[in-house]
PDB file of C-alpha atoms in Angstrom:
ATOM      1  CA  MET A  17      58.140 -34.804 -38.605  1.00 79.00           C
ATOM      2  CA  LEU A  18      58.167 -34.583 -34.700  1.00 88.00           C
ATOM      3  CA  LEU A  19      61.853 -35.771 -34.468  1.00 89.00           C
ATOM      4  CA  GLU A  20      62.543 -32.802 -37.312  1.00 88.00           C
ATOM      5  CA  ALA A  21      60.659 -30.332 -34.994  1.00 91.00           C
ATOM      6  CA  LEU A  22      62.393 -31.429 -32.025  1.00 94.00           C
ATOM      7  CA  SER A  23      65.706 -31.621 -33.568  1.00 94.00           C
ATOM      8  CA  SER A  24      65.262 -28.000 -34.713  1.00 95.00           C
ATOM      9  CA  ALA A  25      64.396 -26.331 -31.385  1.00 96.00           C
ATOM     10  CA  MET A  26      67.321 -28.051 -29.682  1.00 96.00           C
ATOM     11  CA  LEU A  27      69.798 -26.495 -32.652  1.00 95.00           C
ATOM     12  CA  GLY A  28      67.850 -23.001 -32.303  1.00 95.00           C
ATOM     13  CA  LEU A  29      68.285 -23.483 -28.488  1.00 96.00           C
ATOM     14  CA  ALA A  30      71.542 -24.377 -28.965  1.00 97.00           C
ATOM     15  CA  LEU A  31      72.718 -21.524 -31.259  1.00 96.00           C
ATOM     16  CA  ALA A  32      70.875 -18.984 -29.365  1.00 96.00           C
ATOM     17  CA  TRP A  33      72.443 -20.038 -26.109  1.00 97.00           C
ATOM     18  CA  ALA A  34      76.341 -19.897 -27.701  1.00 96.00           C
ATOM     19  CA  ALA A  35      75.374 -16.206 -29.204  1.00 94.00           C
ATOM     20  CA  THR A  36      74.201 -15.427 -25.671  1.00 95.00           C
ATOM     21  CA  HIS A  37      77.625 -16.648 -24.239  1.00 94.00           C
ATOM     22  CA  ARG A  38      79.554 -15.304 -27.030  1.00 93.00           C
ATOM     23  CA  LEU A  39      77.952 -11.953 -27.921  1.00 91.00           C
ATOM     24  CA  ALA A  40      76.290 -11.189 -24.694  1.00 89.00           C
ATOM     25  CA  HIS A  41      76.917  -7.142 -24.450  1.00 91.00           C
ATOM     26  CA  ARG A  42      75.398  -7.119 -28.188  1.00 91.00           C
ATOM     27  CA  LEU A  43      72.437  -8.535 -27.529  1.00 92.00           C
ATOM     28  CA  PRO A  44      69.107  -7.872 -25.993  1.00 93.00           C
ATOM     29  CA  SER A  45      67.712  -9.875 -23.025  1.00 93.00           C
ATOM     30  CA  ARG A  46      68.549 -13.473 -22.914  1.00 94.00           C
ATOM     31  CA  PRO A  47      64.544 -14.797 -23.058  1.00 95.00           C
ATOM     32  CA  LEU A  48      63.879 -12.992 -26.082  1.00 95.00           C
ATOM     33  CA  VAL A  49      67.379 -14.095 -27.549  1.00 95.00           C
ATOM     34  CA  LEU A  50      66.675 -18.085 -26.754  1.00 96.00           C
ATOM     35  CA  SER A  51      62.996 -17.409 -27.670  1.00 96.00           C
ATOM     36  CA  THR A  52      64.010 -16.218 -31.111  1.00 96.00           C
ATOM     37  CA  GLY A  53      66.700 -18.720 -31.707  1.00 96.00           C
ATOM     38  CA  VAL A  54      64.236 -21.600 -31.218  1.00 97.00           C
ATOM     39  CA  ALA A  55      61.105 -19.968 -33.414  1.00 97.00           C
ATOM     40  CA  GLY A  56      63.672 -19.144 -36.137  1.00 96.00           C
ATOM     41  CA  ALA A  57      64.595 -22.420 -36.296  1.00 96.00           C
ATOM     42  CA  LEU A  58      61.043 -24.006 -35.937  1.00 96.00           C
ATOM     43  CA  PHE A  59      60.382 -21.678 -39.319  1.00 97.00           C
ATOM     44  CA  GLY A  60      62.839 -22.778 -41.099  1.00 95.00           C
ATOM     45  CA  ALA A  61      62.530 -26.482 -40.508  1.00 94.00           C
ATOM     46  CA  PHE A  62      58.710 -25.698 -41.278  1.00 94.00           C
ATOM     47  CA  VAL A  63      59.714 -24.209 -44.495  1.00 94.00           C
ATOM     48  CA  MET A  64      62.197 -26.752 -45.830  1.00 93.00           C
ATOM     49  CA  HIS A  65      59.801 -29.536 -44.990  1.00 92.00           C
ATOM     50  CA  SER A  66      57.269 -27.897 -47.183  1.00 92.00           C
ATOM     51  CA  ALA A  67      59.683 -27.367 -49.916  1.00 93.00           C
ATOM     52  CA  LEU A  68      61.450 -30.632 -49.930  1.00 89.00           C
ATOM     53  CA  ASP A  69      58.789 -33.053 -48.510  1.00 81.00           C
ATOM     54  CA  ALA A  70      59.800 -35.906 -45.999  1.00 75.00           C
ATOM     55  CA  GLY A  71      62.918 -37.608 -46.217  1.00 80.00           C
ATOM     56  CA  HIS A  72      65.216 -34.925 -46.571  1.00 88.00           C
ATOM     57  CA  TRP A  73      65.986 -34.358 -42.804  1.00 89.00           C
ATOM     58  CA  LEU A  74      69.600 -32.932 -42.980  1.00 92.00           C
ATOM     59  CA  LEU A  75      68.380 -30.435 -45.391  1.00 93.00           C
ATOM     60  CA  VAL A  76      65.362 -29.710 -43.219  1.00 92.00           C
ATOM     61  CA  LEU A  77      68.135 -29.220 -40.072  1.00 94.00           C
ATOM     62  CA  LEU A  78      70.052 -27.246 -42.421  1.00 94.00           C
ATOM     63  CA  GLY A  79      67.573 -24.843 -43.229  1.00 94.00           C
ATOM     64  CA  ALA A  80      66.609 -24.541 -39.493  1.00 95.00           C
ATOM     65  CA  VAL A  81      70.102 -23.790 -38.417  1.00 96.00           C
ATOM     66  CA  ILE A  82      70.181 -21.031 -41.548  1.00 96.00           C
ATOM     67  CA  VAL A  83      66.828 -19.312 -40.771  1.00 96.00           C
ATOM     68  CA  SER A  84      67.625 -19.309 -36.446  1.00 96.00           C
ATOM     69  CA  VAL A  85      70.878 -17.564 -37.572  1.00 96.00           C
ATOM     70  CA  ALA A  86      69.428 -15.067 -39.716  1.00 96.00           C
ATOM     71  CA  SER A  87      67.025 -14.304 -37.234  1.00 96.00           C
ATOM     72  CA  LEU A  88      69.510 -13.811 -34.412  1.00 95.00           C
ATOM     73  CA  SER A  89      71.777 -11.814 -36.394  1.00 94.00           C
ATOM     74  CA  LEU A  90      68.907  -9.504 -36.633  1.00 94.00           C
ATOM     75  CA  LEU A  91      68.801  -8.786 -32.604  1.00 93.00           C
ATOM     76  CA  LEU A  92      72.796  -7.681 -32.850  1.00 91.00           C
ATOM     77  CA  ARG A  93      73.384  -4.195 -32.036  1.00 88.00           C
ATOM     78  CA  PRO A  94      76.582  -2.267 -32.869  1.00 83.00           C
ATOM     79  CA  ALA A  95      79.695  -2.863 -31.114  1.00 74.00           C
ATOM     80  CA  GLY A  96      80.623   0.609 -30.058  1.00 70.00           C
ATOM     81  CA  ARG A  97      79.188   3.974 -30.418  1.00 66.00           C
ATOM     82  CA  LEU A  98      77.939   5.006 -33.919  1.00 61.00           C
ATOM     83  CA  ARG A  99      80.174   7.988 -35.026  1.00 62.00           C
ATOM     84  CA  ARG A 100      77.824  10.692 -36.355  1.00 64.00           C
ATOM     85  CA  ARG A 101      79.198  13.241 -38.849  1.00 67.00           C
ATOM     86  CA  SER A 102      77.632  16.401 -39.637  1.00 62.00           C
ATOM     87  CA  ALA A 103      76.215  16.900 -43.030  1.00 66.00           C
ATOM     88  CA  THR A 104      78.605  19.733 -43.997  1.00 69.00           C
ATOM     89  CA  ALA A 105      81.788  17.345 -43.102  1.00 57.00           C
TER      90      ALA A 105
END
């Protein structure tokens, strides 16, 4: 369980670091992105470990990656300015 938690935290940190380098212009501050990636990965690992029990460490890590990516995607801002149309158009 400890190795699953450490592995998932490292995966979440790596995903968040890659997101900050690739999408820095669309994300908020770096500490928020890094902590969100790690927290999402740890939560995903917890949920998958609770659902599957011990012995399925690859599926636990896959769940950690999925939840980490999903939580990081919630931080993304739109790329450009939003076009606002009037109600009559």
